[in-house]
mmCIF file of N, CA and C in Angstrom:
data_model
loop_
_atom_site.group_PDB
_atom_site.id
_atom_site.type_symbol
_atom_site.label_atom_id
_atom_site.label_comp_id
_atom_site.label_asym_id
_atom_site.label_seq_id
_atom_site.Cartn_x
_atom_site.Cartn_y
_atom_site.Cartn_z
ATOM 1 N N VAL A 1 0.855 -1.158 -0.025
ATOM 2 C CA VAL A 1 0.009 -0.022 -0.003
ATOM 3 C C VAL A 1 0.906 1.263 0.000
ATOM 4 N N GLN A 2 0.476 2.260 -0.744
ATOM 5 C CA GLN A 2 1.208 3.502 -0.732
ATOM 6 C C GLN A 2 0.409 4.556 -0.055
ATOM 7 N N LEU A 3 1.063 5.335 0.802
ATOM 8 C CA LEU A 3 0.429 6.408 1.542
ATOM 9 C C LEU A 3 0.934 7.766 1.130
ATOM 10 N N GLN A 4 0.063 8.624 0.688
ATOM 11 C CA GLN A 4 0.476 9.947 0.209
ATOM 12 C C GLN A 4 -0.146 10.992 1.175
ATOM 13 N N ALA A 5 0.749 11.685 1.879
ATOM 14 C CA ALA A 5 0.292 12.684 2.873
ATOM 15 C C ALA A 5 0.497 14.050 2.312
ATOM 16 N N SER A 6 -0.370 14.970 2.720
ATOM 17 C CA SER A 6 -0.277 16.359 2.316
ATOM 18 C C SER A 6 -0.875 17.273 3.335
ATOM 19 N N GLY A 7 -0.517 18.573 3.286
ATOM 20 C CA GLY A 7 -1.204 19.521 4.146
ATOM 21 C C GLY A 7 -0.383 20.148 5.244
ATOM 22 N N GLY A 8 0.806 19.740 5.431
ATOM 23 C CA GLY A 8 1.625 20.298 6.488
ATOM 24 C C GLY A 8 2.069 21.703 6.154
ATOM 25 N N GLY A 9 2.674 22.385 7.122
ATOM 26 C CA GLY A 9 3.173 23.755 6.885
ATOM 27 C C GLY A 9 3.306 24.533 8.162
ATOM 28 N N LEU A 10 3.433 25.825 7.985
ATOM 29 C CA LEU A 10 3.604 26.784 9.122
ATOM 30 C C LEU A 10 2.237 27.448 9.423
ATOM 31 N N VAL A 11 1.871 27.445 10.666
ATOM 32 C CA VAL A 11 0.616 28.062 11.083
ATOM 33 C C VAL A 11 0.821 28.794 12.427
ATOM 34 N N GLN A 12 0.113 29.825 12.620
ATOM 35 C CA GLN A 12 0.227 30.608 13.849
ATOM 36 C C GLN A 12 -0.512 29.955 14.968
ATOM 37 N N PRO A 13 -0.092 30.194 16.191
ATOM 38 C CA PRO A 13 -0.812 29.646 17.340
ATOM 39 C C PRO A 13 -2.243 30.092 17.306
ATOM 40 N N GLY A 14 -3.114 29.088 17.630
ATOM 41 C CA GLY A 14 -4.556 29.350 17.536
ATOM 42 C C GLY A 14 -5.125 29.062 16.164
ATOM 43 N N GLY A 15 -4.277 28.822 15.216
ATOM 44 C CA GLY A 15 -4.779 28.578 13.842
ATOM 45 C C GLY A 15 -5.219 27.143 13.619
ATOM 46 N N SER A 16 -5.566 26.891 12.360
ATOM 47 C CA SER A 16 -6.092 25.609 11.994
ATOM 48 C C SER A 16 -5.333 25.036 10.774
ATOM 49 N N LEU A 17 -5.332 23.688 10.637
ATOM 50 C CA LEU A 17 -4.624 23.064 9.563
ATOM 51 C C LEU A 17 -5.411 21.768 9.261
ATOM 52 N N THR A 18 -5.377 21.395 8.013
ATOM 53 C CA THR A 18 -5.966 20.117 7.609
ATOM 54 C C THR A 18 -4.901 19.238 6.983
ATOM 55 N N LEU A 19 -4.672 18.050 7.441
ATOM 56 C CA LEU A 19 -3.783 17.094 6.861
ATOM 57 C C LEU A 19 -4.648 16.026 6.128
ATOM 58 N N SER A 20 -4.129 15.567 4.984
ATOM 59 C CA SER A 20 -4.868 14.583 4.230
ATOM 60 C C SER A 20 -3.934 13.391 3.970
ATOM 61 N N CYS A 21 -4.439 12.178 4.038
ATOM 62 C CA CYS A 21 -3.647 11.004 3.688
ATOM 63 C C CYS A 21 -4.466 10.119 2.763
ATOM 64 N N ALA A 22 -3.907 9.812 1.626
ATOM 65 C CA ALA A 22 -4.527 8.960 0.662
ATOM 66 C C ALA A 22 -3.756 7.643 0.529
ATOM 67 N N ALA A 23 -4.469 6.509 0.756
ATOM 68 C CA ALA A 23 -3.856 5.195 0.599
ATOM 69 C C ALA A 23 -4.326 4.546 -0.665
ATOM 70 N N SER A 24 -3.386 3.981 -1.367
ATOM 71 C CA SER A 24 -3.716 3.298 -2.610
ATOM 72 C C SER A 24 -2.885 2.033 -2.763
ATOM 73 N N GLY A 25 -3.353 1.167 -3.577
ATOM 74 C CA GLY A 25 -2.610 -0.087 -3.831
ATOM 75 C C GLY A 25 -3.208 -1.315 -3.238
ATOM 76 N N SER A 26 -3.512 -1.249 -2.008
ATOM 77 C CA SER A 26 -4.275 -2.366 -1.355
ATOM 78 C C SER A 26 -5.247 -1.824 -0.374
ATOM 79 N N ALA A 27 -5.940 -0.773 -0.823
ATOM 80 C CA ALA A 27 -6.788 -0.031 0.104
ATOM 81 C C ALA A 27 -7.900 -0.876 0.692
ATOM 82 N N SER A 28 -8.337 -1.938 0.013
ATOM 83 C CA SER A 28 -9.402 -2.800 0.509
ATOM 84 C C SER A 28 -9.002 -3.623 1.709
ATOM 85 N N HIS A 29 -7.662 -3.731 1.934
ATOM 86 C CA HIS A 29 -7.162 -4.531 3.033
ATOM 87 C C HIS A 29 -6.949 -3.698 4.355
ATOM 88 N N ILE A 30 -7.212 -2.409 4.222
ATOM 89 C CA ILE A 30 -6.934 -1.481 5.368
ATOM 90 C C ILE A 30 -8.097 -1.511 6.395
ATOM 91 N N ALA A 31 -7.669 -1.845 7.629
ATOM 92 C CA ALA A 31 -8.599 -1.799 8.749
ATOM 93 C C ALA A 31 -8.638 -0.428 9.418
ATOM 94 N N ASP A 32 -7.468 0.069 9.729
ATOM 95 C CA ASP A 32 -7.342 1.314 10.508
ATOM 96 C C ASP A 32 -6.489 2.313 9.686
ATOM 97 N N MET A 33 -6.918 3.549 9.749
ATOM 98 C CA MET A 33 -6.101 4.658 9.152
ATOM 99 C C MET A 33 -5.965 5.774 10.244
ATOM 100 N N GLY A 34 -4.778 6.315 10.291
ATOM 101 C CA GLY A 34 -4.599 7.329 11.286
ATOM 102 C C GLY A 34 -3.406 8.182 11.121
ATOM 103 N N TRP A 35 -3.218 9.074 12.039
ATOM 104 C CA TRP A 35 -2.083 10.019 12.064
ATOM 105 C C TRP A 35 -1.317 9.873 13.383
ATOM 106 N N TYR A 36 -0.039 9.838 13.328
ATOM 107 C CA TYR A 36 0.839 9.891 14.467
ATOM 108 C C TYR A 36 1.786 11.121 14.308
ATOM 109 N N ARG A 37 2.420 11.510 15.331
ATOM 110 C CA ARG A 37 3.439 12.601 15.243
ATOM 111 C C ARG A 37 4.604 12.349 16.095
ATOM 112 N N GLN A 38 5.692 12.948 15.717
ATOM 113 C CA GLN A 38 6.948 12.818 16.504
ATOM 114 C C GLN A 38 7.647 14.180 16.575
ATOM 115 N N ALA A 39 7.798 14.694 17.756
ATOM 116 C CA ALA A 39 8.524 15.942 17.949
ATOM 117 C C ALA A 39 9.982 15.571 18.255
ATOM 118 N N PRO A 40 10.888 16.518 18.025
ATOM 119 C CA PRO A 40 12.309 16.259 18.301
ATOM 120 C C PRO A 40 12.529 15.820 19.705
ATOM 121 N N GLY A 41 13.230 14.681 19.863
ATOM 122 C CA GLY A 41 13.575 14.205 21.190
ATOM 123 C C GLY A 41 12.438 13.454 21.925
ATOM 124 N N LYS A 42 11.335 13.250 21.209
ATOM 125 C CA LYS A 42 10.186 12.601 21.803
ATOM 126 C C LYS A 42 9.814 11.366 21.028
ATOM 127 N N GLN A 43 9.039 10.462 21.668
ATOM 128 C CA GLN A 43 8.544 9.254 20.980
ATOM 129 C C GLN A 43 7.366 9.608 20.048
ATOM 130 N N ARG A 44 7.233 8.738 19.101
ATOM 131 C CA ARG A 44 6.053 8.928 18.180
ATOM 132 C C ARG A 44 4.773 8.684 19.007
ATOM 133 N N GLU A 45 3.736 9.458 18.752
ATOM 134 C CA GLU A 45 2.505 9.317 19.511
ATOM 135 C C GLU A 45 1.305 9.398 18.642
ATOM 136 N N LEU A 46 0.242 8.745 19.054
ATOM 137 C CA LEU A 46 -1.002 8.822 18.269
ATOM 138 C C LEU A 46 -1.586 10.176 18.332
ATOM 139 N N VAL A 47 -2.055 10.662 17.202
ATOM 140 C CA VAL A 47 -2.856 11.849 17.126
ATOM 141 C C VAL A 47 -4.316 11.461 17.013
ATOM 142 N N ALA A 48 -4.607 10.727 15.942
ATOM 143 C CA ALA A 48 -6.027 10.294 15.751
ATOM 144 C C ALA A 48 -6.041 9.090 14.818
ATOM 145 N N GLU A 49 -6.995 8.234 14.959
ATOM 146 C CA GLU A 49 -7.194 7.152 14.015
ATOM 147 C C GLU A 49 -8.646 6.798 13.870
ATOM 148 N N ILE A 50 -9.022 6.156 12.714
ATOM 149 C CA ILE A 50 -10.296 5.604 12.464
ATOM 150 C C ILE A 50 -10.057 4.096 12.432
ATOM 151 N N ALA A 51 -10.719 3.394 13.334
ATOM 152 C CA ALA A 51 -10.558 1.950 13.444
ATOM 153 C C ALA A 51 -11.733 1.203 12.850
ATOM 154 N N SER A 52 -11.385 0.240 12.020
ATOM 155 C CA SER A 52 -12.431 -0.602 11.356
ATOM 156 C C SER A 52 -13.417 0.262 10.570
ATOM 157 N N GLY A 53 -12.985 1.430 10.226
ATOM 158 C CA GLY A 53 -13.843 2.351 9.432
ATOM 159 C C GLY A 53 -14.992 2.967 10.194
ATOM 160 N N ILE A 54 -14.991 2.685 11.518
ATOM 161 C CA ILE A 54 -16.163 3.104 12.309
ATOM 162 C C ILE A 54 -15.796 3.990 13.487
ATOM 163 N N SER A 55 -14.975 3.491 14.420
ATOM 164 C CA SER A 55 -14.723 4.202 15.656
ATOM 165 C C SER A 55 -13.450 5.036 15.507
ATOM 166 N N THR A 56 -13.485 6.201 16.200
ATOM 167 C CA THR A 56 -12.325 7.129 16.197
ATOM 168 C C THR A 56 -11.712 7.168 17.539
ATOM 169 N N HIS A 57 -10.341 7.305 17.512
ATOM 170 C CA HIS A 57 -9.625 7.493 18.733
ATOM 171 C C HIS A 57 -8.680 8.651 18.646
ATOM 172 N N TYR A 58 -8.524 9.380 19.717
ATOM 173 C CA TYR A 58 -7.696 10.518 19.708
ATOM 174 C C TYR A 58 -6.620 10.472 20.867
ATOM 175 N N GLY A 59 -5.433 11.005 20.561
ATOM 176 C CA GLY A 59 -4.464 11.102 21.601
ATOM 177 C C GLY A 59 -4.837 12.141 22.623
ATOM 178 N N GLY A 60 -4.394 11.948 23.849
ATOM 179 C CA GLY A 60 -4.837 12.815 24.931
ATOM 180 C C GLY A 60 -4.475 14.294 24.738
ATOM 181 N N SER A 61 -3.337 14.535 24.113
ATOM 182 C CA SER A 61 -2.921 15.883 23.953
ATOM 183 C C SER A 61 -3.660 16.688 22.892
ATOM 184 N N VAL A 62 -4.413 16.012 22.057
ATOM 185 C CA VAL A 62 -5.143 16.764 20.971
ATOM 186 C C VAL A 62 -6.634 16.588 21.104
ATOM 187 N N LYS A 63 -7.066 15.769 22.040
ATOM 188 C CA LYS A 63 -8.516 15.542 22.230
ATOM 189 C C LYS A 63 -9.259 16.844 22.355
ATOM 190 N N GLY A 64 -10.335 16.978 21.574
ATOM 191 C CA GLY A 64 -11.097 18.187 21.591
ATOM 192 C C GLY A 64 -10.679 19.232 20.615
ATOM 193 N N ARG A 65 -9.501 19.048 20.039
ATOM 194 C CA ARG A 65 -8.988 20.048 19.083
ATOM 195 C C ARG A 65 -8.827 19.427 17.699
ATOM 196 N N CYS A 66 -9.038 18.126 17.546
ATOM 197 C CA CYS A 66 -8.848 17.474 16.247
ATOM 198 C C CYS A 66 -10.047 16.631 15.867
ATOM 199 N N THR A 67 -10.254 16.507 14.590
ATOM 200 C CA THR A 67 -11.279 15.655 14.083
ATOM 201 C C THR A 67 -10.747 14.913 12.853
ATOM 202 N N ILE A 68 -10.907 13.552 12.926
ATOM 203 C CA ILE A 68 -10.466 12.761 11.781
ATOM 204 C C ILE A 68 -11.673 12.242 11.086
ATOM 205 N N ALA A 69 -11.656 12.213 9.784
ATOM 206 C CA ALA A 69 -12.822 11.837 9.043
ATOM 207 C C ALA A 69 -12.456 11.125 7.726
ATOM 208 N N THR A 70 -13.272 10.127 7.338
ATOM 209 C CA THR A 70 -13.068 9.482 6.059
ATOM 210 C C THR A 70 -13.648 10.365 4.928
ATOM 211 N N ILE A 71 -12.797 10.655 3.961
ATOM 212 C CA ILE A 71 -13.233 11.447 2.797
ATOM 213 C C ILE A 71 -13.713 10.591 1.695
ATOM 214 N N ASN A 72 -13.000 9.505 1.502
ATOM 215 C CA ASN A 72 -13.351 8.580 0.389
ATOM 216 C C ASN A 72 -12.860 7.207 0.731
ATOM 217 N N ARG A 73 -13.646 6.209 0.420
ATOM 218 C CA ARG A 73 -13.177 4.818 0.648
ATOM 219 C C ARG A 73 -13.793 3.915 -0.417
ATOM 220 N N ASP A 74 -12.975 3.234 -1.185
ATOM 221 C CA ASP A 74 -13.390 2.170 -2.102
ATOM 222 C C ASP A 74 -12.260 1.130 -2.139
ATOM 223 N N ASP A 75 -12.388 0.149 -3.001
ATOM 224 C CA ASP A 75 -11.387 -0.920 -3.075
ATOM 225 C C ASP A 75 -10.035 -0.289 -3.504
ATOM 226 N N ALA A 76 -10.042 0.770 -4.253
ATOM 227 C CA ALA A 76 -8.802 1.307 -4.822
ATOM 228 C C ALA A 76 -8.151 2.352 -3.970
ATOM 229 N N LYS A 77 -8.897 3.091 -3.220
ATOM 230 C CA LYS A 77 -8.349 4.268 -2.510
ATOM 231 C C LYS A 77 -9.098 4.488 -1.185
ATOM 232 N N TYR A 78 -8.326 4.920 -0.203
ATOM 233 C CA TYR A 78 -8.902 5.231 1.110
ATOM 234 C C TYR A 78 -8.241 6.541 1.559
ATOM 235 N N THR A 79 -9.052 7.595 1.738
ATOM 236 C CA THR A 79 -8.530 8.934 2.061
ATOM 237 C C THR A 79 -9.209 9.398 3.342
ATOM 238 N N VAL A 80 -8.290 9.853 4.241
ATOM 239 C CA VAL A 80 -8.801 10.445 5.457
ATOM 240 C C VAL A 80 -8.221 11.837 5.631
ATOM 241 N N ASN A 81 -9.004 12.743 6.253
ATOM 242 C CA ASN A 81 -8.542 14.066 6.596
ATOM 243 C C ASN A 81 -8.449 14.232 8.129
ATOM 244 N N LEU A 82 -7.494 14.957 8.602
ATOM 245 C CA LEU A 82 -7.306 15.320 9.921
ATOM 246 C C LEU A 82 -7.409 16.863 10.075
ATOM 247 N N GLN A 83 -8.452 17.349 10.653
ATOM 248 C CA GLN A 83 -8.703 18.776 10.851
ATOM 249 C C GLN A 83 -8.111 19.085 12.253
ATOM 250 N N MET A 84 -7.186 19.971 12.331
ATOM 251 C CA MET A 84 -6.633 20.391 13.626
ATOM 252 C C MET A 84 -6.913 21.884 13.894
ATOM 253 N N ASP A 85 -7.504 22.162 15.041
ATOM 254 C CA ASP A 85 -7.883 23.546 15.427
ATOM 255 C C ASP A 85 -7.120 23.916 16.664
ATOM 256 N N SER A 86 -7.155 25.197 16.948
ATOM 257 C CA SER A 86 -6.533 25.774 18.182
ATOM 258 C C SER A 86 -5.119 25.233 18.383
ATOM 259 N N LEU A 87 -4.390 25.314 17.310
ATOM 260 C CA LEU A 87 -3.026 24.731 17.321
ATOM 261 C C LEU A 87 -2.120 25.519 18.313
ATOM 262 N N ARG A 88 -1.184 24.735 18.935
ATOM 263 C CA ARG A 88 -0.313 25.292 19.937
ATOM 264 C C ARG A 88 1.132 25.000 19.497
ATOM 265 N N PRO A 89 2.061 25.773 19.981
ATOM 266 C CA PRO A 89 3.477 25.521 19.614
ATOM 267 C C PRO A 89 3.908 24.099 19.900
ATOM 268 N N GLU A 90 3.362 23.511 20.941
ATOM 269 C CA GLU A 90 3.718 22.127 21.291
ATOM 270 C C GLU A 90 3.129 21.090 20.359
ATOM 271 N N ASP A 91 2.313 21.487 19.385
ATOM 272 C CA ASP A 91 1.827 20.606 18.305
ATOM 273 C C ASP A 91 2.882 20.520 17.186
ATOM 274 N N THR A 92 3.911 21.317 17.286
ATOM 275 C CA THR A 92 4.975 21.214 16.249
ATOM 276 C C THR A 92 5.634 19.852 16.277
ATOM 277 N N ALA A 93 5.637 19.229 15.123
ATOM 278 C CA ALA A 93 6.195 17.886 14.973
ATOM 279 C C ALA A 93 6.086 17.429 13.516
ATOM 280 N N VAL A 94 6.733 16.300 13.229
ATOM 281 C CA VAL A 94 6.532 15.627 11.944
ATOM 282 C C VAL A 94 5.333 14.706 12.123
ATOM 283 N N TYR A 95 4.390 14.875 11.230
ATOM 284 C CA TYR A 95 3.176 14.061 11.288
ATOM 285 C C TYR A 95 3.241 12.929 10.250
ATOM 286 N N TYR A 96 2.904 11.697 10.659
ATOM 287 C CA TYR A 96 3.002 10.575 9.837
ATOM 288 C C TYR A 96 1.638 9.893 9.641
ATOM 289 N N CYS A 97 1.297 9.567 8.449
ATOM 290 C CA CYS A 97 0.134 8.779 8.158
ATOM 291 C C CYS A 97 0.421 7.304 8.382
ATOM 292 N N ASN A 98 -0.557 6.586 8.880
ATOM 293 C CA ASN A 98 -0.398 5.135 9.132
ATOM 294 C C ASN A 98 -1.612 4.353 8.695
ATOM 295 N N ALA A 99 -1.388 3.176 8.218
ATOM 296 C CA ALA A 99 -2.459 2.239 7.816
ATOM 297 C C ALA A 99 -2.145 0.845 8.352
ATOM 298 N N LYS A 100 -3.145 0.233 8.865
ATOM 299 C CA LYS A 100 -3.006 -1.134 9.368
ATOM 300 C C LYS A 100 -3.932 -2.088 8.646
ATOM 301 N N PHE A 101 -3.432 -3.255 8.328
ATOM 302 C CA PHE A 101 -4.243 -4.202 7.551
ATOM 303 C C PHE A 101 -5.113 -5.068 8.493
ATOM 304 N N TRP A 102 -6.256 -5.496 7.896
ATOM 305 C CA TRP A 102 -7.064 -6.533 8.527
ATOM 306 C C TRP A 102 -6.193 -7.794 8.670
ATOM 307 N N GLY A 103 -6.538 -8.585 9.680
ATOM 308 C CA GLY A 103 -5.918 -9.917 9.793
ATOM 309 C C GLY A 103 -4.467 -9.849 10.256
ATOM 310 N N THR A 104 -3.503 -9.599 9.392
ATOM 311 C CA THR A 104 -2.112 -9.566 9.775
ATOM 312 C C THR A 104 -1.745 -8.431 10.701
ATOM 313 N N GLY A 105 -2.470 -7.321 10.602
ATOM 314 C CA GLY A 105 -2.120 -6.209 11.413
ATOM 315 C C GLY A 105 -0.903 -5.490 10.888
ATOM 316 N N ALA A 106 -0.457 -5.830 9.714
ATOM 317 C CA ALA A 106 0.738 -5.173 9.109
ATOM 318 C C ALA A 106 0.491 -3.648 9.106
ATOM 319 N N SER A 107 1.558 -2.914 9.445
ATOM 320 C CA SER A 107 1.483 -1.509 9.599
ATOM 321 C C SER A 107 2.336 -0.791 8.556
ATOM 322 N N TYR A 108 1.806 0.183 7.932
ATOM 323 C CA TYR A 108 2.500 0.933 6.877
ATOM 324 C C TYR A 108 2.498 2.414 7.234
ATOM 325 N N TRP A 109 3.630 3.039 6.900
ATOM 326 C CA TRP A 109 3.848 4.467 7.220
ATOM 327 C C TRP A 109 4.079 5.300 5.972
ATOM 328 N N GLY A 110 3.476 6.434 5.932
ATOM 329 C CA GLY A 110 3.785 7.399 4.874
ATOM 330 C C GLY A 110 4.964 8.260 5.229
ATOM 331 N N LYS A 111 5.513 8.996 4.288
ATOM 332 C CA LYS A 111 6.526 9.986 4.583
ATOM 333 C C LYS A 111 5.916 11.046 5.463
ATOM 334 N N GLY A 112 6.702 11.513 6.378
ATOM 335 C CA GLY A 112 6.196 12.522 7.332
ATOM 336 C C GLY A 112 6.007 13.875 6.644
ATOM 337 N N THR A 113 5.126 14.629 7.240
ATOM 338 C CA THR A 113 4.898 16.020 6.817
ATOM 339 C C THR A 113 5.073 16.970 8.036
ATOM 340 N N GLN A 114 5.880 18.012 7.869
ATOM 341 C CA GLN A 114 6.173 18.873 8.974
ATOM 342 C C GLN A 114 5.047 19.853 9.243
ATOM 343 N N VAL A 115 4.672 19.921 10.522
ATOM 344 C CA VAL A 115 3.757 20.943 10.995
ATOM 345 C C VAL A 115 4.490 21.837 12.015
ATOM 346 N N THR A 116 4.542 23.101 11.755
ATOM 347 C CA THR A 116 5.216 24.008 12.669
ATOM 348 C C THR A 116 4.203 25.092 13.088
ATOM 349 N N VAL A 117 4.046 25.181 14.424
ATOM 350 C CA VAL A 117 3.119 26.189 14.967
ATOM 351 C C VAL A 117 4.022 27.259 15.671
ATOM 352 N N SER A 118 3.969 28.416 15.066
ATOM 353 C CA SER A 118 4.861 29.486 15.536
ATOM 354 C C SER A 118 4.373 30.830 15.058
ATOM 355 N N SER A 119 4.599 31.854 15.860
ATOM 356 C CA SER A 119 4.261 33.179 15.463
ATOM 357 C C SER A 119 5.483 33.868 14.783
#
């Protein structure tokens, strides 16, 4: 499966940003789609995910400020958007798209996209 991420950039504190991740290649095998992030010197952490196409989970540090949603899903492609609001400097990180397969649980990562929150 190939994961194409887009939407990172520089945003001022309190601003909003939308990240998009499009999975293709074996999209019908995907159970979970989500976003993780990694700040310098820190471990990678969950931002948000859609599990089994139904339930959503959010990391504690972004809960209430992010919304993940399925934009498109068919056998060929699975696209999710992550809307982030009320951004803070501590949200600055490289954001990674992730897909997990049904059954095997195999996990795939997209190239990271930088999000910088700064005035």
